Tab-separated table of C-alpha atoms and ligand atoms in Angstrom:
chain	number	residue	atom	x	y	z
X	130	MET	CA	38.098	-82.234	-11.369
X	131	VAL	CA	34.501	-81.077	-11.114
X	132	ARG	CA	31.358	-82.175	-12.947
X	133	VAL	CA	27.985	-80.835	-12.868
X	134	GLN	CA	25.207	-83.030	-12.288
X	135	PRO	CA	23.218	-83.865	-15.308
X	136	GLU	CA	20.120	-82.238	-14.091
X	137	LEU	CA	21.734	-78.714	-13.868
X	138	ALA	CA	23.886	-79.241	-17.318
X	139	LYS	CA	20.369	-79.871	-19.269
X	140	SER	CA	19.624	-76.036	-18.173
X	141	VAL	CA	23.042	-74.814	-19.146
X	142	SER	CA	23.938	-73.810	-22.690
X	143	PHE	CA	27.367	-72.510	-23.749
X	144	ALA	CA	27.863	-69.839	-26.551
X	145	HIS	CA	30.410	-67.262	-27.468
X	146	PHE	CA	29.325	-63.810	-26.630
X	147	ASN	CA	30.705	-60.263	-27.073
X	148	LEU	CA	30.105	-58.043	-24.522
X	149	LEU	CA	30.897	-55.140	-26.800
X	150	ALA	CA	28.472	-56.411	-29.479
X	151	ASN	CA	25.482	-53.861	-30.417
X	152	GLU	CA	23.061	-56.843	-29.763
X	153	TRP	CA	22.864	-59.194	-27.255
X	154	ALA	CA	20.624	-62.394	-28.437
X	155	LEU	CA	19.965	-63.362	-24.561
X	156	PRO	CA	16.577	-64.429	-23.339
X	157	GLY	CA	16.639	-62.958	-19.659
X	158	PRO	CA	15.773	-62.083	-17.447
X	159	PHE	CA	17.905	-63.946	-15.172
X	160	ASP	CA	18.231	-65.152	-11.580
X	161	ALA	CA	22.062	-64.504	-11.742
X	162	ILE	CA	24.830	-63.173	-14.153
X	163	PHE	CA	28.364	-64.117	-13.749
X	164	CYS	CA	30.791	-62.068	-15.330
X	165	ARG	CA	34.016	-62.458	-13.759
X	166	ASN	CA	37.385	-60.847	-14.302
X	167	VAL	CA	36.338	-59.484	-17.550
X	168	MET	CA	35.407	-55.928	-17.244
X	169	ILE	CA	38.880	-55.066	-15.774
X	170	TYR	CA	40.097	-55.127	-19.751
X	171	LEU	CA	37.437	-52.093	-20.208
X	172	ASP	CA	37.638	-48.433	-19.772
X	173	LYS	CA	35.302	-46.945	-16.973
X	174	GLU	CA	32.772	-45.679	-19.596
X	175	THR	CA	32.413	-49.174	-21.089
X	176	GLN	CA	32.114	-50.832	-17.925
X	177	GLU	CA	29.016	-48.429	-17.259
X	178	LYS	CA	27.465	-49.051	-20.387
X	179	ILE	CA	27.689	-52.856	-19.816
X	180	LEU	CA	26.531	-52.686	-16.458
X	181	ARG	CA	23.437	-50.838	-17.349
X	182	ARG	CA	22.763	-53.229	-20.236
X	183	PHE	CA	22.968	-55.896	-17.552
X	184	VAL	CA	19.978	-54.206	-15.510
X	185	PRO	CA	16.600	-55.185	-17.469
X	186	LEU	CA	18.791	-58.887	-18.021
X	187	LEU	CA	18.569	-59.690	-14.245
X	188	LYS	CA	15.306	-60.069	-12.472
X	189	PRO	CA	14.398	-57.749	-9.643
X	190	SER	CA	16.032	-59.971	-6.940
X	191	GLY	CA	18.772	-61.170	-9.319
X	192	LEU	CA	22.575	-60.919	-8.639
X	193	LEU	CA	25.709	-59.864	-10.320
X	194	PHE	CA	28.770	-62.112	-9.523
X	195	THR	CA	31.971	-60.116	-10.410
X	196	GLY	CA	35.672	-60.881	-9.761
X	197	HIS	CA	37.744	-59.884	-6.926
X	198	PHE	CA	39.672	-57.227	-8.516
X	199	GLU	CA	36.667	-55.696	-10.304
X	200	ASN	CA	35.534	-52.402	-9.007
X	201	PHE	CA	32.635	-50.462	-10.178
X	202	SER	CA	32.956	-47.229	-8.041
T	532	SAM	C1	40.775	-63.573	-17.145
T	532	SAM	S1	39.673	-64.135	-18.142
T	532	SAM	C2	38.096	-64.546	-17.318
T	532	SAM	C3	37.661	-66.049	-17.535
T	532	SAM	C4	36.647	-66.257	-16.261
T	532	SAM	N1	35.279	-65.581	-16.167
T	532	SAM	C5	37.362	-66.467	-14.730
T	532	SAM	O1	36.750	-65.671	-14.217
T	532	SAM	O2	37.752	-67.490	-14.806
T	532	SAM	C6	38.992	-63.074	-19.064
T	532	SAM	C7	38.053	-63.448	-20.147
T	532	SAM	O3	37.048	-62.400	-20.588
T	532	SAM	C8	36.969	-62.643	-22.081
T	532	SAM	N2	36.605	-61.827	-22.818
T	532	SAM	C9	37.438	-60.542	-23.180
T	532	SAM	N3	36.780	-59.364	-23.857
T	532	SAM	C10	35.267	-59.894	-24.038
T	532	SAM	C11	34.563	-59.625	-24.616
T	532	SAM	N4	34.290	-58.075	-25.181
T	532	SAM	N5	33.209	-60.140	-24.404
T	532	SAM	C12	33.295	-61.238	-23.888
T	532	SAM	N6	34.130	-62.015	-23.163
T	532	SAM	C13	34.996	-61.004	-23.348
T	532	SAM	C14	37.870	-63.768	-22.704
T	532	SAM	O4	37.408	-64.222	-23.667
T	532	SAM	C15	38.408	-64.238	-21.347
T	532	SAM	O5	37.785	-65.256	-21.349
């Protein structure tokens, strides 16, 4: 139903990625991180560890997009 414009698709790469892995081979920093409807499966302590690991991967004005039901109080 939806197709990404070729100009945008050229800058997108898809790969398997485990949030629980000790090492994240990600280039960063990113303008945005989309992590939607994934953290809901993890306990609060693990969620906090992952959120802290996101911080240096985001540019200072970068945005984190999460799911509607995720609550990082
Ligand atoms: C409910 S789906 C959400 C998919 C998509 N993000 C969305 O919002 O439509 C949950 C996703 O979490 C992924 N997931 C679960 N544990 C994960 C982990 N440790 N690391 C990375 N992804 C994980 C699953 O593979 C699945 O694709």
